[in-house]
Short mmCIF file of C-alpha atoms in Angstrom, two decimals:
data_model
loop_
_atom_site.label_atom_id
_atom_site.label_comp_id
_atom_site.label_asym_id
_atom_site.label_seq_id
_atom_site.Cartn_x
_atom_site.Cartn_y
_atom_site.Cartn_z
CA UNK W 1 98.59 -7.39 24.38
CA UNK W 2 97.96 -7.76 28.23
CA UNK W 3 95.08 -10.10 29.23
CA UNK W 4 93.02 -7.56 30.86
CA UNK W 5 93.14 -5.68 27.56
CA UNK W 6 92.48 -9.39 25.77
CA UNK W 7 89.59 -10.00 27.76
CA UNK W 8 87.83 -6.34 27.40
CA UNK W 9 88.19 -6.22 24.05
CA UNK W 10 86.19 -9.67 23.41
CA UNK W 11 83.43 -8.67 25.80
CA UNK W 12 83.44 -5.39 23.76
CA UNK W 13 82.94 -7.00 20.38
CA UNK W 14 85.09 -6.53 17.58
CA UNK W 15 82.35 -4.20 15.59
CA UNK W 16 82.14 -1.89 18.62
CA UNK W 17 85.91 -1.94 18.85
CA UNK W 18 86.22 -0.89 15.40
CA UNK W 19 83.98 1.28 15.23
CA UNK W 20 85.15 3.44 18.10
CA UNK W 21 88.74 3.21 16.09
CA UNK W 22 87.98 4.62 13.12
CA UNK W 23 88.14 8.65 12.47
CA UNK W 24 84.63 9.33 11.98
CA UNK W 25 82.41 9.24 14.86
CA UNK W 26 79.03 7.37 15.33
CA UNK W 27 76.61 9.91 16.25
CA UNK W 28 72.33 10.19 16.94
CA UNK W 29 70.92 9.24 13.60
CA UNK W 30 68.17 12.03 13.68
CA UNK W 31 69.83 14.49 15.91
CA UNK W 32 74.04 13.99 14.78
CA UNK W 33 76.35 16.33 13.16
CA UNK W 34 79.76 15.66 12.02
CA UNK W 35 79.53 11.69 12.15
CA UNK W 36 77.69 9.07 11.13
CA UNK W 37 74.56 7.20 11.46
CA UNK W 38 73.30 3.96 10.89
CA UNK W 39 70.02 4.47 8.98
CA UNK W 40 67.29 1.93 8.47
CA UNK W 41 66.74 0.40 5.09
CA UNK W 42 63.44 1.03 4.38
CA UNK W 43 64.17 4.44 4.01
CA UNK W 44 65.19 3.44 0.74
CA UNK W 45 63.23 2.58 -2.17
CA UNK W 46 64.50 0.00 -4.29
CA UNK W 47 63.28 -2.61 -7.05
CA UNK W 48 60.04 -4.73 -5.65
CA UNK W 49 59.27 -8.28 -6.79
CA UNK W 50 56.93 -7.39 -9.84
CA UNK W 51 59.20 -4.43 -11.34
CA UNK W 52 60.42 -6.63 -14.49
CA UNK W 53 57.05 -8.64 -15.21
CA UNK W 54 55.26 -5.59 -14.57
CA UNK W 55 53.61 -6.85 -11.82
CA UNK W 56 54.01 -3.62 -9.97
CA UNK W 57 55.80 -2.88 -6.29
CA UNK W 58 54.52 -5.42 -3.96
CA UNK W 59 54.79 -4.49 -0.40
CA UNK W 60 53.10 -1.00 -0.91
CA UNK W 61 55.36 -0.16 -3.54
CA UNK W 62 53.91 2.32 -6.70
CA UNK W 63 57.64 3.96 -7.27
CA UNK W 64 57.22 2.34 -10.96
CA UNK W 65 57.62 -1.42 -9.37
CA UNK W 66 59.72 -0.50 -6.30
CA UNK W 67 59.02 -0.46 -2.56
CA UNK W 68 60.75 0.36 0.54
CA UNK W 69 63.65 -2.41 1.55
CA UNK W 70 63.72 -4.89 4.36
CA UNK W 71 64.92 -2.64 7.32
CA UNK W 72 67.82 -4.85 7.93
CA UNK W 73 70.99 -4.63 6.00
CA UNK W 74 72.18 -8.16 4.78
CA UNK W 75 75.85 -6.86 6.44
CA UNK W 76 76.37 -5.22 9.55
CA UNK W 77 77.84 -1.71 10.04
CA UNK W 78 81.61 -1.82 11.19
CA UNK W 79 82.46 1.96 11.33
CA UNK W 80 83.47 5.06 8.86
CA UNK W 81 86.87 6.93 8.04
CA UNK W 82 87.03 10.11 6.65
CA UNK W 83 90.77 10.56 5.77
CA UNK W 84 92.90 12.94 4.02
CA UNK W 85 96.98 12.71 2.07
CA UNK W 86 98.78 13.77 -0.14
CA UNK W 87 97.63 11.16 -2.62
CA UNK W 88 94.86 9.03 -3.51
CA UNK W 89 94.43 6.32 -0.91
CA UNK W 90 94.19 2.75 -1.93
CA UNK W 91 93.59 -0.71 -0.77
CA UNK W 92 93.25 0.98 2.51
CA UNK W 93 92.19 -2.49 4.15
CA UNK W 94 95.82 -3.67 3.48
CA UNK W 95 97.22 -1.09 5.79
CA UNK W 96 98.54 -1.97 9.25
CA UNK W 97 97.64 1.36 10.09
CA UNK W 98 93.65 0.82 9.79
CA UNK W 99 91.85 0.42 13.21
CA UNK W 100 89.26 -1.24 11.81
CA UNK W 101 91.23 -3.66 9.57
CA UNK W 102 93.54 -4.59 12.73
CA UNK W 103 90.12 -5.21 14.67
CA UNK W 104 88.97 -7.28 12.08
CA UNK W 105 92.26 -9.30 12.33
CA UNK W 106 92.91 -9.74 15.48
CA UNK W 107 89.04 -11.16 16.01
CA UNK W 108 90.05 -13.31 13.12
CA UNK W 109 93.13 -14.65 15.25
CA UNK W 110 91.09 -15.11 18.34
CA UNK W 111 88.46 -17.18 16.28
CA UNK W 112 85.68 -15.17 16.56
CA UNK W 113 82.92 -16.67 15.11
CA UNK W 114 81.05 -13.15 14.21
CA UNK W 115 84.46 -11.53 12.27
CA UNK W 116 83.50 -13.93 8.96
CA UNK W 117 84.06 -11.05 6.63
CA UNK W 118 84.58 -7.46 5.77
CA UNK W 119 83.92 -5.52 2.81
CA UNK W 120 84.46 -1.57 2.36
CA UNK W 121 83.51 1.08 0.17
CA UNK W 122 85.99 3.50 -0.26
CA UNK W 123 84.87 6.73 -1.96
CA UNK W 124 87.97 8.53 -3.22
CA UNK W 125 87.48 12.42 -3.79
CA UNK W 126 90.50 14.29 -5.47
CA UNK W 127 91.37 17.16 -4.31
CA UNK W 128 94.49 19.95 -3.65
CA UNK W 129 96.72 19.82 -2.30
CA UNK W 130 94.77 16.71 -0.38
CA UNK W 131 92.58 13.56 -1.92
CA UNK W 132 90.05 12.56 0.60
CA UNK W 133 88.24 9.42 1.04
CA UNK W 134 84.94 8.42 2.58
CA UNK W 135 85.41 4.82 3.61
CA UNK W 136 82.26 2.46 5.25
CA UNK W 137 82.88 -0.58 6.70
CA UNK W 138 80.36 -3.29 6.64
CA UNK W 139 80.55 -6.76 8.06
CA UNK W 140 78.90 -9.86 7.57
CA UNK W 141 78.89 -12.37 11.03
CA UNK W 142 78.26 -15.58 9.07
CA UNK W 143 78.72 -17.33 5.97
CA UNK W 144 77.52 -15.26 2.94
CA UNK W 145 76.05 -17.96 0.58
CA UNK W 146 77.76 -18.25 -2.47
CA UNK W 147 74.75 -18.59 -4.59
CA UNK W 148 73.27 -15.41 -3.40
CA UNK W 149 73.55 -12.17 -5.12
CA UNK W 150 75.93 -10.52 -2.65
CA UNK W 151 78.28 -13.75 -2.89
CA UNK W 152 78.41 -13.33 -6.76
CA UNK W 153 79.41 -10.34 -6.41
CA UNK W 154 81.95 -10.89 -3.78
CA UNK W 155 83.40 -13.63 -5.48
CA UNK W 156 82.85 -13.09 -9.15
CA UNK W 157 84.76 -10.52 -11.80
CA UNK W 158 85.26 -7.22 -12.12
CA UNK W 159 82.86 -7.33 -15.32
CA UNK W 160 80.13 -8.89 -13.16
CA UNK W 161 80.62 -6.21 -10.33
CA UNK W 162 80.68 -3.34 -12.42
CA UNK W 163 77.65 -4.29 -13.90
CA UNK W 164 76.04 -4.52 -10.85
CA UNK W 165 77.41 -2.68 -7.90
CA UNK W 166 74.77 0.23 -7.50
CA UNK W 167 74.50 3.25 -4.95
CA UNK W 168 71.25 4.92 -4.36
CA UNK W 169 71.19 8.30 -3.09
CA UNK W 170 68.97 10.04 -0.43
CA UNK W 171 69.13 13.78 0.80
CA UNK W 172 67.87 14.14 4.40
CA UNK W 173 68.83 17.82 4.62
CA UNK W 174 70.44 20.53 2.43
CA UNK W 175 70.39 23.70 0.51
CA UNK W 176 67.82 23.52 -2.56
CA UNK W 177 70.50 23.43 -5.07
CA UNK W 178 72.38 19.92 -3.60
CA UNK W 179 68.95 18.74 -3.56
CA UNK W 180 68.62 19.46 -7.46
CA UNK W 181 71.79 18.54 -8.30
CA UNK W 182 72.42 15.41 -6.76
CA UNK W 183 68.72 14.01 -6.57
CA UNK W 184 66.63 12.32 -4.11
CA UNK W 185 66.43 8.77 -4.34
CA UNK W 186 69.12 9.62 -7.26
CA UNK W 187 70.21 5.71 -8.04
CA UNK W 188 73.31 4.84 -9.89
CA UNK W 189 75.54 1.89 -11.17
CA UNK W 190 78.85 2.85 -10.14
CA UNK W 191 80.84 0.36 -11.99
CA UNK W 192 79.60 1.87 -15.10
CA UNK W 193 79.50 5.54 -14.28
CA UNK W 194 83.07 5.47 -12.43
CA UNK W 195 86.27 3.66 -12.05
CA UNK W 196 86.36 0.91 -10.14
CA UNK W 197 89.00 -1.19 -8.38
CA UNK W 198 88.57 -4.17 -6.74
CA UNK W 199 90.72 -5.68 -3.88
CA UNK W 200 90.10 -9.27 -2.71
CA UNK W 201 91.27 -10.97 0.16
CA UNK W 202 90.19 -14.48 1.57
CA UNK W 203 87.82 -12.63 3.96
CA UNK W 204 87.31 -9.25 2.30
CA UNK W 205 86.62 -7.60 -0.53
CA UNK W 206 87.57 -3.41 -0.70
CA UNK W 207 85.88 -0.93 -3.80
CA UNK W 208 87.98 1.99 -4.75
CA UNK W 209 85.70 4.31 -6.10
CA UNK W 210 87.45 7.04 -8.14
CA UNK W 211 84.82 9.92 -8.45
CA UNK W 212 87.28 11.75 -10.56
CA UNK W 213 87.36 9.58 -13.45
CA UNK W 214 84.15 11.61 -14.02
CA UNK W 215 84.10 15.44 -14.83
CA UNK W 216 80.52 15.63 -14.13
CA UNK W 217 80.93 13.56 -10.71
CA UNK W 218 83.32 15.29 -9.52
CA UNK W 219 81.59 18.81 -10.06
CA UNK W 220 78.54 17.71 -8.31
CA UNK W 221 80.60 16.48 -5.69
CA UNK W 222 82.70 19.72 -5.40
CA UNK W 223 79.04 21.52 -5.21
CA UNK W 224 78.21 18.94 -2.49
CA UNK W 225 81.27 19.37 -0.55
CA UNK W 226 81.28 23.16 -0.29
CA UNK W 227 77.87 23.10 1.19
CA UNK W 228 78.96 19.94 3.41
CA UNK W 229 78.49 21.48 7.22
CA UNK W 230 74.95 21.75 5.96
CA UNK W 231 74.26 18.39 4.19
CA UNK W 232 72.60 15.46 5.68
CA UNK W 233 72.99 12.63 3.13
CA UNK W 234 71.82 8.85 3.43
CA UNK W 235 73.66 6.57 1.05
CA UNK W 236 72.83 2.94 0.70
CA UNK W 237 74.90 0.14 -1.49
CA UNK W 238 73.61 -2.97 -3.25
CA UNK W 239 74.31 -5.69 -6.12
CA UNK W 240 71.67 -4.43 -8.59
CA UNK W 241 68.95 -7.24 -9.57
CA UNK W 242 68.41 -7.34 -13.24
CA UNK W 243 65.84 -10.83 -13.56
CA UNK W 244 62.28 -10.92 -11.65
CA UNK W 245 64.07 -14.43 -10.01
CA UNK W 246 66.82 -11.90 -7.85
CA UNK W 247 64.11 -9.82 -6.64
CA UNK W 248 63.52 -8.11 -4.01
CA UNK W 249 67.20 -5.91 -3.83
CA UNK W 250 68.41 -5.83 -0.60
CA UNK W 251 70.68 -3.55 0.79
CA UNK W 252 74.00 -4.64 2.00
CA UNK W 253 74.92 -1.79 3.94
CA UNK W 254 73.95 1.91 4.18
CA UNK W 255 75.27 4.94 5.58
CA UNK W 256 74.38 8.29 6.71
CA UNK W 257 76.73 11.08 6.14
CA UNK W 258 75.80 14.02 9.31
CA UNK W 259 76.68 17.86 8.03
CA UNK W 260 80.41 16.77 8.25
CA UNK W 261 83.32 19.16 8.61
CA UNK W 262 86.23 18.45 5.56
CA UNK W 263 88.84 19.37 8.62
CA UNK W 264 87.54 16.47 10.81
CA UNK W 265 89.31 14.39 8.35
CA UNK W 266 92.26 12.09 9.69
CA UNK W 267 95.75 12.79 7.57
CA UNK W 268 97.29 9.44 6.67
CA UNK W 269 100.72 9.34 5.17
CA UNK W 270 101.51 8.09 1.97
CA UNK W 271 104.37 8.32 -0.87
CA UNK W 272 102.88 9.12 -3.92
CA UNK W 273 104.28 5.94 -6.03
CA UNK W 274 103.24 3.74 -2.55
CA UNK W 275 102.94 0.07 -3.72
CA UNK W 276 101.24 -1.94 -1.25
CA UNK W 277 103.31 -4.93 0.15
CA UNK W 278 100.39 -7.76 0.26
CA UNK W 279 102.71 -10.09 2.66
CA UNK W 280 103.62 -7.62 4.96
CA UNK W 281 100.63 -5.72 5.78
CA UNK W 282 98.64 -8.90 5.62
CA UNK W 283 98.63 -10.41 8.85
CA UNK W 284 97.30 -13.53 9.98
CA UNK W 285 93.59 -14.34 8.94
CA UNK W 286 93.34 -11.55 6.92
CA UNK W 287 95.06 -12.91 3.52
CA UNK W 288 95.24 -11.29 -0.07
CA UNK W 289 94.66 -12.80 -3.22
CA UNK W 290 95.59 -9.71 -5.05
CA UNK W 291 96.93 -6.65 -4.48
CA UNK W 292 95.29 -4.61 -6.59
CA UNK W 293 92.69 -6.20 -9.34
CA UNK W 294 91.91 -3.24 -12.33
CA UNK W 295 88.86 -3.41 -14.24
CA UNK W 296 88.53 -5.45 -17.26
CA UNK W 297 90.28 -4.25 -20.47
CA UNK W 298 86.73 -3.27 -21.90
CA UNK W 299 86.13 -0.85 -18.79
CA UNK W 300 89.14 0.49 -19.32
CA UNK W 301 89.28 1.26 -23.05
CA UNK W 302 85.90 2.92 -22.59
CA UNK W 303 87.27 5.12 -19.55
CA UNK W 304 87.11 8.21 -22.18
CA UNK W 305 82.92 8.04 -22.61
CA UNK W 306 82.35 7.44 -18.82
CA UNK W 307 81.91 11.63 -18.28
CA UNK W 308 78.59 10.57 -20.58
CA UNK W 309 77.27 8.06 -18.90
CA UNK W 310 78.05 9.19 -15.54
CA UNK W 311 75.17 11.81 -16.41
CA UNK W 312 72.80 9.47 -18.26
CA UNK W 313 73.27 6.91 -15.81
CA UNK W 314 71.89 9.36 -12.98
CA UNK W 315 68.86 10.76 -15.38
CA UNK W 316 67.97 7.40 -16.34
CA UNK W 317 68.27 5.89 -12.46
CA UNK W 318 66.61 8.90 -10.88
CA UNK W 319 63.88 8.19 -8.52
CA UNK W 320 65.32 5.40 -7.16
CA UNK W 321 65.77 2.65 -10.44
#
């Protein structure tokens, strides 16, 4: 790398670098189509202190014990892909291919104190002849206590994290029949209602999200996608609090998806028995643990009732639980 383009790229930022790599543009978070926005938190109503003693939603809450979130995100946002093959994509933060990754490394190399950690969420969408997946970025410029919620998560099991790691749903704009289907304020626990894999590095953690390890998810999706030039959907991530001592939940990171176009996807290559090399498409500063962690046996056995709970885990969650 030349100096001028050294120099740039640090007064640039590593986030801003990143996020004008990846394949999905940033765009106007009222006004954007066919990109992505960053939107607030509060938008999103999620469990208030009160909502296990009863106490009701403090903060002008009423949504039985919830309230709007703090507006800021406990991570920062570090772009979006939208990509396309001929396979299902996985552990896409080991590739040496990934913009975002690479930024994220070389900031690591340069010792930039704001590139601490990265964590994505990659929704994978089957499809045919192509899978798709959805992939946000989020980054976190310091230290993430280990103590908190968010660093139990990051550094705990698979059991804890899919027993906690919980999406929650908002439809800004779309035909009547999304908005029925899918739900407003529609909250889930992914780990439970999907499969889940888990990739952890030193400094990142990446969730595979398999939406079609559920029949049911992957027919609402299919009725989401075919209306998806028209769609307007915020989605925001958390680790689920389940004792009155981890409230408020906090949002760490959140997403808004802008009437996207399927062909705007990138098309990555891939072999459809690809196994990941962890020391070769590691680079410096940006080490795996473990290629590829599964869920825990229990998950797994119990992959046959998840079309169930996928359902009752939306009915039961809807309106923002």
């Amino acid at each position: 790398m030349s100096p001028r383009r050294q120099e740039a790229e640090e007064q640039q930022g590593w986030r801003e670098e990143a996020v004008s790599g990846a394949s999905l543009r940033q765009v106007d978070l009222e006004r954007g189509t066919n990109g992505w926005a960053s939107p607030p938190g509060d938008l999103f109503h999620l469990r208030a202190r009160g909502y296990f003693s009863g106490g009701g939603g403090g903060g002008g809450g009423g949504r039985r014990g919830k309230a709007p979130s703090a507006a800021e995100w406990l991570l920062r946002p570090a772009g979006v892909d939208w990509l396309r093959s001929h396979s299902r994509l996985d552990h896409v933060l080991a590739r040496d291919d990934n913009p975002v990754a690479s930024a994220f490394r070389r900031a690591r190399l340069r010792k930039d104190p704001s590139a601490h950690f990265l964590l994505a969420v990659n929704l994978q969408v089957p499809g045919r002849p192509d899978a798709y997946s959805a992939v946000f970025y989020f980054a976190a410029e310091a230290a993430i206590p280990a103590e908190s919620l968010l660093g139990r998560f990051v550094h705990g099991d698979d059991a804890y994290r899919n027993a906690r790691f919980k999406i929650v749903n908002r439809i800004v704009k779309g035909p009547w029949l999304v908005r029925a289907t899918v739900g407003n304020y529609a909250a889930c626990l992914l780990g439970r209602a999907l499969t889940c894999r888990y990739h952890k590095g030193e400094d990142y953690l990446e969730i595979d999200v398999d939406i079609g390890s559920s029949a049911i998810a992957s027919a609402i999706l299919h009725l989401a996608l075919g209306a998806v030039t028209s769609v307007t959907i915020d989605m925001g991530f958390l680790v689920e609090s389940q004792s009155e001592e981890e409230l408020p939940e906090r949002l760490f990171g959140a997403v808004r998806i802008a009437q996207m176009e399927m062909g705007a996807a990138k098309y990555v290559e891939t072999a459809p028995d690809e196994v990941v090399s962890e020391a070769g498409r590691a680079g410096a500063g940006f080490r795996v643990h473990s290629a590829k962690v599964a869920n825990d046996s229990r998950h797994q056995e119990r992959a046959g009732g998840k079309v169930g709970r996928s359902m009752s885990c939306q009915e039961r969650e809807r309106g923002g639980g």
